[in-house]
Coordinates of C-alpha atoms and ligand atoms in Angstrom, one line a residue:
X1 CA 148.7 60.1 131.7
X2 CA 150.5 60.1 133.8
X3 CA 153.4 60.0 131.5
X4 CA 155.6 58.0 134.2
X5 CA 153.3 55.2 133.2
X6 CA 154.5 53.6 136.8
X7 CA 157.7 53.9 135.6
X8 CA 159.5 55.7 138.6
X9 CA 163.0 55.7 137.3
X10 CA 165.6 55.5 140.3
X11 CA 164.3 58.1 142.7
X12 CA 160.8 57.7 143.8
X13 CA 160.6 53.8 144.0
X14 CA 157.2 52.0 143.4
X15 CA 155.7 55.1 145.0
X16 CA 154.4 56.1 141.7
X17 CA 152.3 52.6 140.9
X18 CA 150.0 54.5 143.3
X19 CA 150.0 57.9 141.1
X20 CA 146.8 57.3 138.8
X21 CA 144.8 59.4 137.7
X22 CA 140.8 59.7 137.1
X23 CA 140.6 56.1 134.9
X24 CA 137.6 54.5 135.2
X25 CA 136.7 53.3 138.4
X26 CA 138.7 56.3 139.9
X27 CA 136.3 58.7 140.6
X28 CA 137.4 62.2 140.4
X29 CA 137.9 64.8 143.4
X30 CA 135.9 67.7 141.4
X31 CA 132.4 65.4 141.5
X32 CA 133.0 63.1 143.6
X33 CA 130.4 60.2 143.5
X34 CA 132.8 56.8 143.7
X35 CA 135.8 55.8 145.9
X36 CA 136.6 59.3 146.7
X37 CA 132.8 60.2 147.7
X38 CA 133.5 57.2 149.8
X39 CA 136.5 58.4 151.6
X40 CA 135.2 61.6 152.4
X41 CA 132.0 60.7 154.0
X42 CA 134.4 58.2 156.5
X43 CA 136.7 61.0 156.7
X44 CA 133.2 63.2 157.6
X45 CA 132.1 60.9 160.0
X46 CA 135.0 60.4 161.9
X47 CA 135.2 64.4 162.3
X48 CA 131.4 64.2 162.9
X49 CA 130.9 66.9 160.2
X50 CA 128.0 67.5 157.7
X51 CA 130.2 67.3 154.8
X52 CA 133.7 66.9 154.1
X53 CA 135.7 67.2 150.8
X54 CA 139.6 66.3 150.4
X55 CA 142.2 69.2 149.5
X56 CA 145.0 68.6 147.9
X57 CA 146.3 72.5 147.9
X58 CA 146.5 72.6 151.3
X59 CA 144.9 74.4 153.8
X60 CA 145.5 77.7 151.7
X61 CA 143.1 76.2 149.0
X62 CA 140.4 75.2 151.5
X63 CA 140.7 79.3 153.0
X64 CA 140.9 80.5 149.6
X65 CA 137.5 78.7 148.2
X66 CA 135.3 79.5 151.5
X67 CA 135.8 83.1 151.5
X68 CA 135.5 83.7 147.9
X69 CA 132.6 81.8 148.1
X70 CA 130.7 83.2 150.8
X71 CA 131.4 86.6 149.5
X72 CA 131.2 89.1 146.5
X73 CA 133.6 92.0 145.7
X74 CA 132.7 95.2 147.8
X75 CA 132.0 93.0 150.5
X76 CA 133.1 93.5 154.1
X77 CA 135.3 90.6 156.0
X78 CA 136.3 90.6 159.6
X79 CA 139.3 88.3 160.4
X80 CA 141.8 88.3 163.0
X81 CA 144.4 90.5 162.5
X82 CA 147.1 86.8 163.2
X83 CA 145.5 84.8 160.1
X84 CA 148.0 83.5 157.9
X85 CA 148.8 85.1 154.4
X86 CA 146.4 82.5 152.7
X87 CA 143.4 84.6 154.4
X88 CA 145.0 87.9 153.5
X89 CA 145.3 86.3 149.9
X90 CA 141.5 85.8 149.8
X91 CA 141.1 89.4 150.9
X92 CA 142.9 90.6 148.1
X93 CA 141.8 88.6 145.3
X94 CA 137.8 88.9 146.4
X95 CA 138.5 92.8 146.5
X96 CA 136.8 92.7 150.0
X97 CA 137.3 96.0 152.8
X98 CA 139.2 94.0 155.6
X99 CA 138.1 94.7 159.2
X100 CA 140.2 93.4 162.2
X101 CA 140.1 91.6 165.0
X102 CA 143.2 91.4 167.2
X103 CA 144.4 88.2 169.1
X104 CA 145.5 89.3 173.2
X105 CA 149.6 89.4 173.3
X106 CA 150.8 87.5 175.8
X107 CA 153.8 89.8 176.4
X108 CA 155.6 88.6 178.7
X109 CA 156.6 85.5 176.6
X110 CA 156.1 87.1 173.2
X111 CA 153.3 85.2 172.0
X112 CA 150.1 86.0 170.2
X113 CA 147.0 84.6 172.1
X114 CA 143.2 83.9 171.2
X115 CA 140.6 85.8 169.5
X116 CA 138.9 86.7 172.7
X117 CA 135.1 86.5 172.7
X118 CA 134.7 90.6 173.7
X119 CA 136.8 91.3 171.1
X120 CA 134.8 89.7 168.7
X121 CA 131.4 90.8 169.8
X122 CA 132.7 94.5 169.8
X123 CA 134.3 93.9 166.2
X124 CA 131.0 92.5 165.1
X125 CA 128.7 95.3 166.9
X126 CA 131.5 98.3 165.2
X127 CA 130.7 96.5 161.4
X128 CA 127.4 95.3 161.4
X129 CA 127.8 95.0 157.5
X130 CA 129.7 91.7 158.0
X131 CA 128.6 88.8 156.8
X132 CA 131.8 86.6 157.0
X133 CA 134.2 86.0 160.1
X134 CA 137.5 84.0 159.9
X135 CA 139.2 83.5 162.5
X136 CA 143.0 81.0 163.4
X137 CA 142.7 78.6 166.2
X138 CA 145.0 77.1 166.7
X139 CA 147.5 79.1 166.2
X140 CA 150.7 78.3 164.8
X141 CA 151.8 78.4 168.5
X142 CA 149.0 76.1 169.3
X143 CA 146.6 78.8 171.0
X144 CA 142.7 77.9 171.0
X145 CA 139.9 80.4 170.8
X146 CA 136.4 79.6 172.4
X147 CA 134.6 78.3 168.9
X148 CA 131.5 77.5 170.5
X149 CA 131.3 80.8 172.2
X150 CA 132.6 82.8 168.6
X151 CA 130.2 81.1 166.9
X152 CA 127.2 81.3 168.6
X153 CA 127.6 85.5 168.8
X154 CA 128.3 85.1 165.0
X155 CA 125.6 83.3 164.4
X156 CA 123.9 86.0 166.6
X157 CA 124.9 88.8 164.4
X158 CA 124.0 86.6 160.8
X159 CA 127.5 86.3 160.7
X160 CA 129.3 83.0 159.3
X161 CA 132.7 81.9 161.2
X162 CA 135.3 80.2 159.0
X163 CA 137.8 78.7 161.6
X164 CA 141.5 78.2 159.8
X165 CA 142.1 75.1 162.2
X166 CA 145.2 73.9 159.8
X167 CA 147.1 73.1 162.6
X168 CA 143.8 71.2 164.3
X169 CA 143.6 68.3 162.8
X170 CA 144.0 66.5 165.6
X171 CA 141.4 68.5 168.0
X172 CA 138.4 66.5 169.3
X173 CA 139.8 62.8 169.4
X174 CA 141.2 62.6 173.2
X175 CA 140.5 64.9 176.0
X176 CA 143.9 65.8 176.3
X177 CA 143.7 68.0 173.5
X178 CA 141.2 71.0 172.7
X179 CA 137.7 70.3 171.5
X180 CA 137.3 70.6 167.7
X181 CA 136.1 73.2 166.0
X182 CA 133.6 70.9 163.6
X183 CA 131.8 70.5 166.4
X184 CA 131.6 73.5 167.8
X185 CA 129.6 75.5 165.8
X186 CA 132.1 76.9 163.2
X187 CA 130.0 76.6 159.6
X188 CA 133.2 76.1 157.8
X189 CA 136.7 74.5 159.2
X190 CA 140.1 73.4 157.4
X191 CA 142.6 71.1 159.0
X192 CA 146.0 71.0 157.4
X193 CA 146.2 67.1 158.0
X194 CA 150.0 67.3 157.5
X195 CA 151.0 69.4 160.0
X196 CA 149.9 67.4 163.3
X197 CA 148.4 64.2 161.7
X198 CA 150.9 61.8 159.8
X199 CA 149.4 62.5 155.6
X200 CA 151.6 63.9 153.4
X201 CA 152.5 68.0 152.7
X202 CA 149.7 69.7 150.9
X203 CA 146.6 67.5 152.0
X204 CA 143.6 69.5 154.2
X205 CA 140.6 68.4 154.6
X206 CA 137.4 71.1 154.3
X207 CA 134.3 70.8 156.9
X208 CA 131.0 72.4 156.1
X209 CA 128.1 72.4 158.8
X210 CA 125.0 73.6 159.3
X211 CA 122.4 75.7 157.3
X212 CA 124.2 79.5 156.3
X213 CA 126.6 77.9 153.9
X214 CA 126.4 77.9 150.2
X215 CA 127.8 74.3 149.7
X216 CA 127.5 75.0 146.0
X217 CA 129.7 77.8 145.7
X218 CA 132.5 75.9 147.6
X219 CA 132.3 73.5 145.5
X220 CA 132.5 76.0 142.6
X221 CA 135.3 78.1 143.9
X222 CA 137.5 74.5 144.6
X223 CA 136.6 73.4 141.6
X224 CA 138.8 76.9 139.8
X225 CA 141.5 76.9 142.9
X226 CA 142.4 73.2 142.7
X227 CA 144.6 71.5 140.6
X228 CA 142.8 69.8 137.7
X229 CA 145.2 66.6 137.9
X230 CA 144.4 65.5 141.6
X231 CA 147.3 63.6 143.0
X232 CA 146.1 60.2 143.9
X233 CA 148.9 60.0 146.0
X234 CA 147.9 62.6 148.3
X235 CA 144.5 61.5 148.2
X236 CA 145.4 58.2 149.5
X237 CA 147.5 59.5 152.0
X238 CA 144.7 61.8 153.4
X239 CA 143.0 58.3 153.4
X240 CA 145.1 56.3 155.3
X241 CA 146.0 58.9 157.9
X242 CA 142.0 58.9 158.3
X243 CA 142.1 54.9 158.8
X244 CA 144.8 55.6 161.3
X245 CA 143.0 57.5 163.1
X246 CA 139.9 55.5 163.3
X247 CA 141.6 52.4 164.2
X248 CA 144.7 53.3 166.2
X249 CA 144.0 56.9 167.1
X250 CA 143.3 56.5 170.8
X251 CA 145.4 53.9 171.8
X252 CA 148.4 57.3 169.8
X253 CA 146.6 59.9 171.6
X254 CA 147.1 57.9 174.8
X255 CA 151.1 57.4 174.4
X256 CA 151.6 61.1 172.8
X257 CA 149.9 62.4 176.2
X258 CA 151.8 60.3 178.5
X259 CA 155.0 61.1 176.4
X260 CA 154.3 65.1 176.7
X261 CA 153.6 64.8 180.5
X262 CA 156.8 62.9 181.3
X263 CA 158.8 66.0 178.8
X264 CA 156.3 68.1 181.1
X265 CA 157.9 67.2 184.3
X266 CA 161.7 67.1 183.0
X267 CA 160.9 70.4 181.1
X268 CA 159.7 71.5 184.6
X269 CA 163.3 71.4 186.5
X270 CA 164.5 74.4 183.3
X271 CA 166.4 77.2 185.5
X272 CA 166.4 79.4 183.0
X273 CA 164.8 78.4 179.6
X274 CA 161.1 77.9 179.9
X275 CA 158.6 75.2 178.6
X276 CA 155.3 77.0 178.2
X277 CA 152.8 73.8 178.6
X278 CA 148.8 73.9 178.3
X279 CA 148.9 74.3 182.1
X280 CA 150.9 77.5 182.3
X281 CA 149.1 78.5 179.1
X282 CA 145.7 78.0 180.6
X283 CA 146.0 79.3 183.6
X284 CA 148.4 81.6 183.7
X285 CA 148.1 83.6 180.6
X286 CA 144.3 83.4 180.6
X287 CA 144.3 81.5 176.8
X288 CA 141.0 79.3 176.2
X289 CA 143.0 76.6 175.5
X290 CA 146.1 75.2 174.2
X291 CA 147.4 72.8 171.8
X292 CA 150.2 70.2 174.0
X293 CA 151.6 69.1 170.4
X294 CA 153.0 72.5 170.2
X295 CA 155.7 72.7 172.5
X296 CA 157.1 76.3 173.4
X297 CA 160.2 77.1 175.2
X298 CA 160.7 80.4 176.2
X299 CA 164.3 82.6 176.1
X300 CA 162.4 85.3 177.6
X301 CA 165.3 87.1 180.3
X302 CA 167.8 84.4 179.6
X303 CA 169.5 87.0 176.9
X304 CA 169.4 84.5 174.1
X305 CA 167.0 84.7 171.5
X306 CA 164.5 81.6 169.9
X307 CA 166.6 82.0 167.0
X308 CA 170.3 80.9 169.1
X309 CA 167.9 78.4 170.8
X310 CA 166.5 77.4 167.8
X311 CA 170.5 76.9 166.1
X312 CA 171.4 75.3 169.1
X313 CA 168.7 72.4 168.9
X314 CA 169.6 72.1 165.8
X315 CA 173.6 72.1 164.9
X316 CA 174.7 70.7 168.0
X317 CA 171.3 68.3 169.0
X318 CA 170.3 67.4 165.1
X319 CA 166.5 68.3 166.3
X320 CA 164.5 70.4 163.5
X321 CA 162.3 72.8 164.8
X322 CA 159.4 74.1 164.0
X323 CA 160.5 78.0 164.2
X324 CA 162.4 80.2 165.8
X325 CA 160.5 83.6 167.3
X326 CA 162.2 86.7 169.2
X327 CA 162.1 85.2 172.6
X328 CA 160.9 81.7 171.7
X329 CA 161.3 78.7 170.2
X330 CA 158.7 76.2 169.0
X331 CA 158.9 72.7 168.3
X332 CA 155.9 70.3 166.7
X333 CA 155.6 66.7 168.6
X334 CA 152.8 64.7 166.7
X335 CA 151.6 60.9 167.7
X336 CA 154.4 59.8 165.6
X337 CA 157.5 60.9 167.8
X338 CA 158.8 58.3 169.9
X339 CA 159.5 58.4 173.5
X340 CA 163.3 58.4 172.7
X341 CA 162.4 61.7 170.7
X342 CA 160.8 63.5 173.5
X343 CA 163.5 62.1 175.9
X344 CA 166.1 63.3 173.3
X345 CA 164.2 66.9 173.4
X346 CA 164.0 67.2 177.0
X347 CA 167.8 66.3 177.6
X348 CA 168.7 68.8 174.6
X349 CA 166.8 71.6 176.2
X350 CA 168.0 70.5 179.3
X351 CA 171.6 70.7 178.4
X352 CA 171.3 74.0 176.8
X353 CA 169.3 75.8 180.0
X354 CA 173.0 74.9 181.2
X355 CA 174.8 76.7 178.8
X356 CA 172.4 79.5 178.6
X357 CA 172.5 80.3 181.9
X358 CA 175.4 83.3 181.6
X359 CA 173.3 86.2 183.6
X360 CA 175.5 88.8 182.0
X361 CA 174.1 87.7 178.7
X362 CA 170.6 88.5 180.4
X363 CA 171.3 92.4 179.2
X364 CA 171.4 91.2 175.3
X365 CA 168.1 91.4 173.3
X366 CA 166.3 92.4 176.2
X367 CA 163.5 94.1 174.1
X368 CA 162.6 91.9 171.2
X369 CA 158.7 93.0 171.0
X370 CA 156.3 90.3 170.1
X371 CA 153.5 90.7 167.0
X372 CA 151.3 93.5 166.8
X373 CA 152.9 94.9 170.4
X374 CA 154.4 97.7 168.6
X375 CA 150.4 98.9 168.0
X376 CA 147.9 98.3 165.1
X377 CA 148.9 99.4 161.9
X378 CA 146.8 102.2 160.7
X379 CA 145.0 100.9 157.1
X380 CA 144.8 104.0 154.8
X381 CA 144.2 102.1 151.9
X382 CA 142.3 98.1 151.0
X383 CA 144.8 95.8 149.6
X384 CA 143.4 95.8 146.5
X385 CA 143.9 98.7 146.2
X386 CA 147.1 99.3 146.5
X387 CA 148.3 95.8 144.9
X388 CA 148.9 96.9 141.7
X389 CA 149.6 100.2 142.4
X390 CA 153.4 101.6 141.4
X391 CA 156.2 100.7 143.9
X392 CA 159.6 102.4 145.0
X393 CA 161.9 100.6 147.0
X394 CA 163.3 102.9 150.7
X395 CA 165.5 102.1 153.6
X396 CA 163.1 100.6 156.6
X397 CA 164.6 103.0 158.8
X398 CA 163.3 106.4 156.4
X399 CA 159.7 104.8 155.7
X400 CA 158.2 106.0 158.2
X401 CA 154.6 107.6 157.4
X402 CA 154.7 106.0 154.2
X403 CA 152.5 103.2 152.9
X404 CA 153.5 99.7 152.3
X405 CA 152.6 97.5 148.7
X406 CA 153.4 94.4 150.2
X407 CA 153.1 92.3 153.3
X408 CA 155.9 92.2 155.5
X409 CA 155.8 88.8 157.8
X410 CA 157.8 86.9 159.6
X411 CA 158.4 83.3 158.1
X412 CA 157.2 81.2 159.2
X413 CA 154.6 81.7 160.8
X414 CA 153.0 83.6 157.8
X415 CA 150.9 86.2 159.8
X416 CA 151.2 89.7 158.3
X417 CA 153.2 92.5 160.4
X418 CA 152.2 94.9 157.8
X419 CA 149.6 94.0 155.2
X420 CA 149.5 96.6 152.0
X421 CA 147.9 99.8 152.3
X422 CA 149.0 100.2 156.0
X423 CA 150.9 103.0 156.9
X424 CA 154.7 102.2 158.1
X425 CA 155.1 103.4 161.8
X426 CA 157.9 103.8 163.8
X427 CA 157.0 101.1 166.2
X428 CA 156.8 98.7 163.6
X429 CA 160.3 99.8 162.2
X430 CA 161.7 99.1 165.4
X431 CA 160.3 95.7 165.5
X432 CA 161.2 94.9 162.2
X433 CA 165.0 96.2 162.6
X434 CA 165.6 94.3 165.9
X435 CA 163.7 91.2 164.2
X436 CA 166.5 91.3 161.3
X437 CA 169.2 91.8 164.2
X438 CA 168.1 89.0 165.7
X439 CA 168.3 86.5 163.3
X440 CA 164.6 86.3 162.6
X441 CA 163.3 85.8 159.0
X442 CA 161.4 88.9 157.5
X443 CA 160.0 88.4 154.5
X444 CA 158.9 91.6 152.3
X445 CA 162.3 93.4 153.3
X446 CA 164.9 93.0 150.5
X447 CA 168.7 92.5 151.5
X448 CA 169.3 96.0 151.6
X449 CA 166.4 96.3 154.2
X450 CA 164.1 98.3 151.8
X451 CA 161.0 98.2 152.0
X452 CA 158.5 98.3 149.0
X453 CA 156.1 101.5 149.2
X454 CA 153.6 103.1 147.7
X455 CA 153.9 106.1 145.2
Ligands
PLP501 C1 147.5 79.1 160.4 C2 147.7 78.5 159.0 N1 146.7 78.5 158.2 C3 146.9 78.0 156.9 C4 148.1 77.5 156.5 C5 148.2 76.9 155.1 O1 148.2 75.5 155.2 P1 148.8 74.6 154.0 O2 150.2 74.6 154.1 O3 148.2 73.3 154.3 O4 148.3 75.2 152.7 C6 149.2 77.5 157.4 C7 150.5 77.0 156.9 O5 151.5 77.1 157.6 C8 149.0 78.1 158.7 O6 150.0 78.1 159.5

């Protein structure tokens, strides 16, 4: 194996001379004690953690290990309520009783902010029979959480904080951007180093620190969640981006910041759309702190939703972005945009502040409702419970009081609206029904917007 034997055909080039497998000399990801071993302990050091292994599953593997390791069925979890489905998958498979935490809304731009650190404390003081905390910062969107301060009232409470940093990767190497989470106080961290460094999709990198964790069982639980055939490909390409970073980071850290503030100041002269920068983030919607790759421009009052901004950018400005929400659109810059791209995105956004600047549209879509604004779902039942559990298929709009089997999310970003065994409320149909008007993607909602329930 591989059966390719470097052999590409026409398609993938001599891309595949590099896809080996554990031959001698090779080492292998699941005992690591050669070349890999090697490239993890530079890949620890430049993160400054204890210990470091590769993932090549994602993020989602790295979330999926910790908390099935550092937990037994039965057990209680507390994570915040906007983790991403990989989290909620955890939940589910360990059989655990989920408590919540729930980010602040920023409402009047629609977003999801922090895990903020009374929140927490009062979480952890109404459950004292947690022993695990995971918590997302960043956020999709880009919003930090005070680490050092979560962690220390963890720690506090015997509690161990997983930090789902997948889109942190780059936190900690310039003081432009947040501090990192490794070095914080977090025992265990993931970066997704796909999504804002430069390796390819599917490679994360897992951090363990300090004395709570059971290494061990980490290393047991990736051991049954990853692939048995490690690509050597992605392995390599965790490496490199690694000796990217160590030898050109700073000098790319410098230009991305210098690139962001220029798209700062053109972004600044918007009439009507909105850039929502760390500044305005910061200091202005009270976050801890904020992620500049992540840049957010705001429809809120303009009438037009993310989604038309997001089409816009796209069809008639041949930008991708990231994702569209109800009354925002987000785009990722990373270290390997070019000025001419964030000079391209400014003049697109600028352009289209013109044309979005119709005040009689203002009255359309005027209350799209942001995540969890419509009020906490009320859990009657665990997941687990419920998963298996027979299904029948009713109209969103007659569900009401009844109790969902499956998670209903927007996608991306992956955060549950309604996670199963929570009762459907009318709030949430609301959402949900202007979220499908709107254009927004709602996964867990069939065509014929029916929802799966219980019973
Ligand atoms: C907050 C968050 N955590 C975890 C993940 C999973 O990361 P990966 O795609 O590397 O498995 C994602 C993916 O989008 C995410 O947004």
């Amino acid at each position: 194996m591989p059966g390719h034997k470097e052999n590409s055909g026409a398609f993938l080039g001599d891309v595949l001379k590099y896809d080996i497998t554990e031959i001698d000399g090779m080492d292998n990801l699941h005992d690591a004690s050669g070349v890999i071993l090697e490239s993890e302990r530079f890949a620890a050091d430049l993160y400054g953690s204890e210990e470091t292994h590769f993932l090549i599953n994602g993020s989602t593997v790295g979330i999926l290990s910790s908390i099935l390791a550092l937990t037994k069925p039965g057990d209680e979890i507390l994570i915040a309520r906007n983790c991403h489905k990989s989290v909620y998958n955890a939940v589910m498979v360990g059989r655990l009783k989920c408590r919540y935490v729930y980010p602040a809304v920023i409402d009047r731009y629609g977003l999801c902010g922090g895990i903020e650190n009374a929140a927490f404390r009062e979480a952890l003081k109404e459950y004292p029979g947690i022993r695990v905390a995971v918590i997302t910062s960043p956020t999709y969107d880009g919003i930090a959480s005070d680490i050092s301060a979560l962690a220390k009232e963890a720690h506090e409470h015997g509690v161990m904080l997983i930090v789902d940093a997948a889109h942190g990767a780059h936190f900690g190497f310039s003081k432009g951007f947040p501090g990192s989470a490794v070095k914080n106080g977090a025992d265990i961290v993931i970066n997704s180093v796909h999504k804002t460094l430069t390796a390819p999709t599917q490679t994360a990198l897992i951090h363990i620190n300090g004395p709570h964790v059971d290494r061990e069982a980490v290393g047991r639980m990736l051991r049954i969640y990853q692939s048995s055939s490690p690509s050597y490909l992605l392995m390599a390409g965790i490496d490199d981006c690694m000796s990217l970073i160590a030898g050109r980071g700073k000098e790319l850290f410098k230009q991305f910041l210098e690139n962001i503030g220029e798209f700062e100041t053109k972004a600044g002269r918007l009439k009507n759309l909105k850039y929502i920068g760390r500044n305005e983030l910061i200091k202005e919607c009270g976050v801890f702190d904020a992620d500049p790759c992540k840049v957010i421009i705001s429809t809120a009052g303009t009438g037009y939703t993310g989604r038309e901004l997001y089409d816009e950018l796209r069809n008639t400005y041949h930008i991708e972005p990231e994702m569209a929400a109800g009354t925002y659109c987000l785009l990722i810059m990373t270290i390997m945009d070019e000025k001419a791209d964030f000079d391209r995105v400014a003049y697109a956004v600028e352009c289209i502040d013109e044309k979005f600047s119709d005040r009689k549209a203002a009255e359309r879509y005027k209350d799209l409702m942001p995540a969890f604004s419509a009020g906490r779902p009320v859990q009657v039942m665990q997941a687990y419970e419920v998963a298996g559990a027979d299904r029948h298929y009713v109209n969103i709009k007659d569900a009401q009081g009844m109790i969902s089997v499956d998670y209903i999310m927007n996608y991306p970003p992956g955060i549950p609206l309604l996670v199963p065994g929570e009762r459907i409320d009318p709030g949430l149909i609301d959402k949900i029904l202007k979220d499908i008007d709107s254009g927004i993607n709602v996964m867990g909602i069939t065509k014929n917007k029916e929802a799966a329930v219980y019973g």
